[in-house]
Short mmCIF file of C-alpha atoms and ligand atoms in Angstrom, two decimals:
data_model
loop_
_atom_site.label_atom_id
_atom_site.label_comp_id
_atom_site.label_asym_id
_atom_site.label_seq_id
_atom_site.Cartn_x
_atom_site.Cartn_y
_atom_site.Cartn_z
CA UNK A 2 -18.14 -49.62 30.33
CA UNK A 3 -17.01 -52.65 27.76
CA UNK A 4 -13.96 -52.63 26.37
CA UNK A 5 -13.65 -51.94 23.12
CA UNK A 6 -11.48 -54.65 20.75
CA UNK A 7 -8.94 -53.76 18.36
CA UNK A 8 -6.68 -55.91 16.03
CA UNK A 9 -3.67 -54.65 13.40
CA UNK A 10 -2.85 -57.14 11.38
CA UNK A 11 -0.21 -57.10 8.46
CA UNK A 12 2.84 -58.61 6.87
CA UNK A 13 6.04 -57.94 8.88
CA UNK A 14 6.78 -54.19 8.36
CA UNK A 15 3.37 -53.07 6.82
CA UNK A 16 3.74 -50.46 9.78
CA UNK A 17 1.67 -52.30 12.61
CA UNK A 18 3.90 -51.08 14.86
CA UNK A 19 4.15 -47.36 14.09
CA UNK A 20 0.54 -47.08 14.30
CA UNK A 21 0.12 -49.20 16.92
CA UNK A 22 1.73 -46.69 19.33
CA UNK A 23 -0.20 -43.67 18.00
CA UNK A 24 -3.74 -45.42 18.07
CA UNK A 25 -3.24 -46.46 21.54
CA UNK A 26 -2.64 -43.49 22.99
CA UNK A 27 -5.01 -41.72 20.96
CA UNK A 28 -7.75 -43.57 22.10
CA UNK A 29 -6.65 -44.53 25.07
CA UNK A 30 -6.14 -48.17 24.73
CA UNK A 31 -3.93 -50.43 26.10
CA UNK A 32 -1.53 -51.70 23.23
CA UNK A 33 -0.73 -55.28 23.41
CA UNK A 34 2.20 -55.95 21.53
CA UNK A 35 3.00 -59.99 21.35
CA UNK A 36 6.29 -59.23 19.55
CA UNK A 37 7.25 -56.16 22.23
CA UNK A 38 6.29 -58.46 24.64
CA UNK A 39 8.39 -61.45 23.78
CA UNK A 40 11.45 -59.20 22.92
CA UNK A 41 10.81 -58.24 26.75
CA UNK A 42 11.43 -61.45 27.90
CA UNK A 43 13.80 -62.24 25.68
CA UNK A 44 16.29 -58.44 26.68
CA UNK A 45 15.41 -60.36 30.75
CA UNK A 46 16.65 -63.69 29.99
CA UNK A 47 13.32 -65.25 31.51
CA UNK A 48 12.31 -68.69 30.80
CA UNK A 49 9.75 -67.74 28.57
CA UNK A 50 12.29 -65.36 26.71
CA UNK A 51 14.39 -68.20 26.19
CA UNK A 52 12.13 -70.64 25.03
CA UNK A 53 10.65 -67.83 22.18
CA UNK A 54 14.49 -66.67 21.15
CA UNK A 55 14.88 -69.61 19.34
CA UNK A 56 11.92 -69.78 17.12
CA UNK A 57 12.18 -65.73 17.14
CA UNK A 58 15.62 -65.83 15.78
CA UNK A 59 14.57 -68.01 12.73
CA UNK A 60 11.24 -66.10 11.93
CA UNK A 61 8.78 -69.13 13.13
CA UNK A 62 5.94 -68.53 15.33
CA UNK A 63 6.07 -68.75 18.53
CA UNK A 64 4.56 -72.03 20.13
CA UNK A 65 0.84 -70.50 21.06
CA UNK A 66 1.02 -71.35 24.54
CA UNK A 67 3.80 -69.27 25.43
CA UNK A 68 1.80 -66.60 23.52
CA UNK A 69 -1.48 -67.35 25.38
CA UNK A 70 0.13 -66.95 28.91
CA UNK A 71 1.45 -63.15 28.46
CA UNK A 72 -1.59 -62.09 26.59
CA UNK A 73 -3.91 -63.72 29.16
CA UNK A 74 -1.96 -62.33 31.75
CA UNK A 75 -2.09 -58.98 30.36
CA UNK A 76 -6.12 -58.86 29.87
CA UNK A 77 -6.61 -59.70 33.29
CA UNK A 78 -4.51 -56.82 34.44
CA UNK A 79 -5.91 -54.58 32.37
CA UNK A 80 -9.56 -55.40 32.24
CA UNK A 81 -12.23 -52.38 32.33
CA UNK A 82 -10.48 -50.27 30.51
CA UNK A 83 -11.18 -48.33 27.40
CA UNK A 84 -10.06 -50.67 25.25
CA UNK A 85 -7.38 -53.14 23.73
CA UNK A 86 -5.32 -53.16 20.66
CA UNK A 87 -3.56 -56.12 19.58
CA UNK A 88 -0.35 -56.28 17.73
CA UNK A 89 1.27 -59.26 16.07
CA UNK A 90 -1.31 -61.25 17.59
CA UNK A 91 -3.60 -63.36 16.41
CA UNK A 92 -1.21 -64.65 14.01
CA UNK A 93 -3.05 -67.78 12.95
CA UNK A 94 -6.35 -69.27 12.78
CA UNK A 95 -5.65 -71.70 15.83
CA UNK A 96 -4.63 -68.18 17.75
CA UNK A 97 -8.15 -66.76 17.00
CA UNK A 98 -10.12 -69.08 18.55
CA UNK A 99 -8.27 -68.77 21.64
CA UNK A 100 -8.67 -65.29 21.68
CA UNK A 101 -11.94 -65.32 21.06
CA UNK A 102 -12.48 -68.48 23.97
CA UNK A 103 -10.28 -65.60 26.22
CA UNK A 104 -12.66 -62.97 25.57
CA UNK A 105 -15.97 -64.96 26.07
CA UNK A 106 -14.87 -65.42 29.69
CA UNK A 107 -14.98 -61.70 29.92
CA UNK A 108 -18.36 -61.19 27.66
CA UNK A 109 -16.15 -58.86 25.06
CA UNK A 110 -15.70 -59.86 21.44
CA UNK A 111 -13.48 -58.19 18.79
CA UNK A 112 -15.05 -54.84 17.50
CA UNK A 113 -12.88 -54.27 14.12
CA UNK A 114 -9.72 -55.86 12.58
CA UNK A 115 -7.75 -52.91 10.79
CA UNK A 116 -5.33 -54.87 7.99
CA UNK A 117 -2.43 -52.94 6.76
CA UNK A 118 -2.09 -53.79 3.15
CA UNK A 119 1.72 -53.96 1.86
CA UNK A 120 3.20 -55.72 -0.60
CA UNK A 121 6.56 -58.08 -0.24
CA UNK A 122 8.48 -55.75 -2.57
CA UNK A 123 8.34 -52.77 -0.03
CA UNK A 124 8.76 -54.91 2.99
CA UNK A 125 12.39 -55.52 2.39
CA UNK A 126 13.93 -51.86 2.27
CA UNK A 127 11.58 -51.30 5.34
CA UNK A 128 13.12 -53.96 7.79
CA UNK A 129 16.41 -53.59 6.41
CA UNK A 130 16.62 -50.34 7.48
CA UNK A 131 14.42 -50.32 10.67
CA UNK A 132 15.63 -49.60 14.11
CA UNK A 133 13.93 -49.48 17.08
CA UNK A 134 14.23 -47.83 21.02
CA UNK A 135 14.93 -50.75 23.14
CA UNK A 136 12.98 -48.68 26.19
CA UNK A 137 9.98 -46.84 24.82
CA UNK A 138 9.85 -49.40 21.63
CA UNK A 139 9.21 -46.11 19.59
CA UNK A 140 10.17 -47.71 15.59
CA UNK A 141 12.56 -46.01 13.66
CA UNK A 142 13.18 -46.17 9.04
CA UNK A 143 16.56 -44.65 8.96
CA UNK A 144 15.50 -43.11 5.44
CA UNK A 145 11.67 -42.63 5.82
CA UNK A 146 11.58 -41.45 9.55
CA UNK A 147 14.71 -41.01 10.85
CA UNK A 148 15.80 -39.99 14.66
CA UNK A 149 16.82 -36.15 14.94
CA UNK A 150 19.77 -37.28 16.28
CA UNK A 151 21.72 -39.75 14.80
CA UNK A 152 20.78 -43.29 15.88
CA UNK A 153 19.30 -41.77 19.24
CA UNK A 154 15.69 -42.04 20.32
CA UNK A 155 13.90 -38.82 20.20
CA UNK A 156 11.94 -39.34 23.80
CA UNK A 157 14.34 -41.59 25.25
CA UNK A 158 17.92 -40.59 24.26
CA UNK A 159 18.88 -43.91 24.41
CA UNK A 160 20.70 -46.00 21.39
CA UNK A 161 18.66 -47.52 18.87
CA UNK A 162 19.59 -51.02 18.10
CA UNK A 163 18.64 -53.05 14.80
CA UNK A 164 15.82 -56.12 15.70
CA UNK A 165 17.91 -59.77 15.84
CA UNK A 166 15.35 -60.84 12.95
CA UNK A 167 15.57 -58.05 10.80
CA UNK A 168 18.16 -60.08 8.51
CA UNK A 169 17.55 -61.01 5.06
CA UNK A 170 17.02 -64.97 5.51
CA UNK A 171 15.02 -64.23 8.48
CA UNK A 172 13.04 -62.02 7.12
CA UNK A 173 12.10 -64.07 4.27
CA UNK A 174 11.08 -66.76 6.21
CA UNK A 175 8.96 -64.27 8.57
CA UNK A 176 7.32 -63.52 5.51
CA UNK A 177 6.63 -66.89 4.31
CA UNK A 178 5.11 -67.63 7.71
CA UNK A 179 2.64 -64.74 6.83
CA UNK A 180 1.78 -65.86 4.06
CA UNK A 181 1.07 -69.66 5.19
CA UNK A 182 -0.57 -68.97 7.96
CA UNK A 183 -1.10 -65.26 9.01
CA UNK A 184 -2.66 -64.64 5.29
CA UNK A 185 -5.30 -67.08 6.18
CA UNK A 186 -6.74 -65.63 9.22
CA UNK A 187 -6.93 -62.24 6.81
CA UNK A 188 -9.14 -64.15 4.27
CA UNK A 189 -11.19 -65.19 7.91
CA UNK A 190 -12.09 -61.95 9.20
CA UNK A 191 -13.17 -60.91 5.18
CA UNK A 192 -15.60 -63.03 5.74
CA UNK A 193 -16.61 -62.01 9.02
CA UNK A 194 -17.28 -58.33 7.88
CA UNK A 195 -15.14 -57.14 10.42
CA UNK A 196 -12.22 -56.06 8.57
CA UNK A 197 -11.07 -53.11 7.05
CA UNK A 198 -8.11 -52.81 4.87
CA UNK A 199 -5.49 -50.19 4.54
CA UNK A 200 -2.95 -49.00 1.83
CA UNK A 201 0.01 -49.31 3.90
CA UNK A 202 2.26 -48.14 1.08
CA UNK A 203 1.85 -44.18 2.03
CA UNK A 204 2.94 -42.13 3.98
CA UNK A 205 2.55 -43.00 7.73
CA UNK A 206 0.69 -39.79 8.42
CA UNK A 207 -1.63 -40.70 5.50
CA UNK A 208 -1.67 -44.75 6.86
CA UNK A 209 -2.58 -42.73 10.15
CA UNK A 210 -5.44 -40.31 9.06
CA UNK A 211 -7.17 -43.23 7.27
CA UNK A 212 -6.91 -46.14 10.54
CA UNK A 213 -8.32 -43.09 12.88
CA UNK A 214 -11.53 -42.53 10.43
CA UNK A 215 -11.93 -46.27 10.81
CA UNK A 216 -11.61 -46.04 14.49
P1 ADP B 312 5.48 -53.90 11.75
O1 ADP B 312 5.17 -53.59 13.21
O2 ADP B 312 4.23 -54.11 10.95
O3 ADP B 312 6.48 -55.00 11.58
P2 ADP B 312 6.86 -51.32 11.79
O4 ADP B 312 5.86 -50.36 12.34
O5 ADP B 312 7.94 -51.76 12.73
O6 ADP B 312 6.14 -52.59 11.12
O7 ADP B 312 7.48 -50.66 10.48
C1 ADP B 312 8.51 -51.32 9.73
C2 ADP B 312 9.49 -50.28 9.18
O8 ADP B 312 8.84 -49.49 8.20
C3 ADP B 312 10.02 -49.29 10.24
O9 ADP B 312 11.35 -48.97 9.93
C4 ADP B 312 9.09 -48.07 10.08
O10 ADP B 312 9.74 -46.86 10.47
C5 ADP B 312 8.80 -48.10 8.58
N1 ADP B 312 7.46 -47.62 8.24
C6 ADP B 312 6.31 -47.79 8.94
N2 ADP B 312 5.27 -47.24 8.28
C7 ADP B 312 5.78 -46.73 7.12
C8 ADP B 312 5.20 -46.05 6.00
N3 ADP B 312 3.88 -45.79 5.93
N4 ADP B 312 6.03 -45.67 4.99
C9 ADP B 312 7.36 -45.95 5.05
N5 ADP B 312 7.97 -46.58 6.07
C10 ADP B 312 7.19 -46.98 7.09
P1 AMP B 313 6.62 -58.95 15.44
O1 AMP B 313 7.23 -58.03 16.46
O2 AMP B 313 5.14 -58.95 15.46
O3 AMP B 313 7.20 -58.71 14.06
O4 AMP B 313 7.05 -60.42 15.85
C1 AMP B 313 8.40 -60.81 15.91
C2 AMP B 313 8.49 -62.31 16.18
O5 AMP B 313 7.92 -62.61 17.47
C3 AMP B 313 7.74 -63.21 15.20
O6 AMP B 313 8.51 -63.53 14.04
C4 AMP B 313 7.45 -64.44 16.07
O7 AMP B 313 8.60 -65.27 16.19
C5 AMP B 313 7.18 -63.83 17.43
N1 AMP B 313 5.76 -63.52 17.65
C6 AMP B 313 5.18 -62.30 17.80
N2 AMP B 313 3.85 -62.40 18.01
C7 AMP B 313 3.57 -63.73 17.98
C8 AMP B 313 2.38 -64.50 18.09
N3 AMP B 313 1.19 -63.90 18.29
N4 AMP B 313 2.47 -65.84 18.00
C9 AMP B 313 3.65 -66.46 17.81
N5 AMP B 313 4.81 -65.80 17.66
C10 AMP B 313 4.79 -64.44 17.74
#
């Protein structure tokens, strides 16, 4: 069977994330992450963790090759499968082509881009005030979906911590990056037909009901 293709795509905290996780179990996808899987390697210390901290830490991208070796990585493993969603990734134009180069070598091509629509405004109350489980990477909004129990994880029990970039400077800059570069690739896959876009700004049950219909 071919995989099927998947891509989120969004301004930092349209909700990418939170959906992310439901989708891909849903449907039975595997859920590639680019930010889960750099903050991965960044909790290990490895060399590629190290390298992206720095860049992470002041809300630049990532260089793309760094990027390009997990995700490729990742396919390979995981190839045959129902499907893939990608999170966070591609983040710019250059990063599209070399998914789309990856995916040639295994005959697939990108099915649908879902783009979670939120506006700058929002986006600051919603990383201020987001906390996620460092083991399950379940995403936390202390106001809008709390934990039952304090700042536990639900599943995991474990303490939530607050993301190194979820800072006001950083996350300014994050979103300037989106807009510069991210914003770009949006305006891309309009063209392409491929894309359909989301009101982010409801609630995430509602975001939910309408990504699944467009499933
Ligand atoms: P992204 O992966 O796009 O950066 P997240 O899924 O991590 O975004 O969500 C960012 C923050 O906003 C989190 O604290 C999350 O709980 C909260 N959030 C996600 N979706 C909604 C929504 N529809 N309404 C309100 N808050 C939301
Ligand atoms: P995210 O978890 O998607 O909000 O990403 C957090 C940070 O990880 C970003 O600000 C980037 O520094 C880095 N990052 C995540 N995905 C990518 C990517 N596809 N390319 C480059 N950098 C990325």
């Amino acid at each position: 069977m071919k995989n099927r293709i998947f891509i989120l795509i969004g301004p930092p905290g349209a909700g990418k994330g939170t959906q992310a996780k439901n989708m891909a179990s849903l449907k039975d996808f595997v859920l590639i992450s680019t930010g889960d899987l750099l903050r991965e390697n960044v909790g290990k210390k490895t060399e590629l963790g190290n390298t992206a901290k720095s860049y992470m830490d002041k809300g630049e991208l990532v260089p793309t090759d760094l990027v390009a070796r997990m995700i490729k990585a990742n396919i390979e493993q995981n190839i045959g499968k129902n499907g893939f969603l990608f999170d966070g990734f591609p983040r710019d134009l250059a990063q599209n082509t070399l998914l789309s180069d990856m995916l040639e070598e295994f005959n697939l091509d990108i099915d649908k881009v879902i783009y979670i629509d939120v506006k700058d405004e929002v986006i600051f109350e919603r990383l201020t005030n987001r906390r996620i489980c460092p083991k399950c990477k379940r995403v936390y909004h202390m106001r809008y979906n709390p934990p039952k129990n304090d700042e536990l994880c639900d599943d995991c029990k474990v303490s939530l911590i607050v993301r190194d970039d979820d800072k006001i400077d950083v996350i300014k800059k994050r979103l300037e990056v989106y807009h510069k570069l991210t914003q770009p690739l949006v305006d891309y896959y309009e063209e392409s037909g491929k894309i359909t876009k989301i009101n982010g700004e409801r609630a995430p049950k509602e975001v939910e009901a309408e990504i699944i219909a467009n499933m």
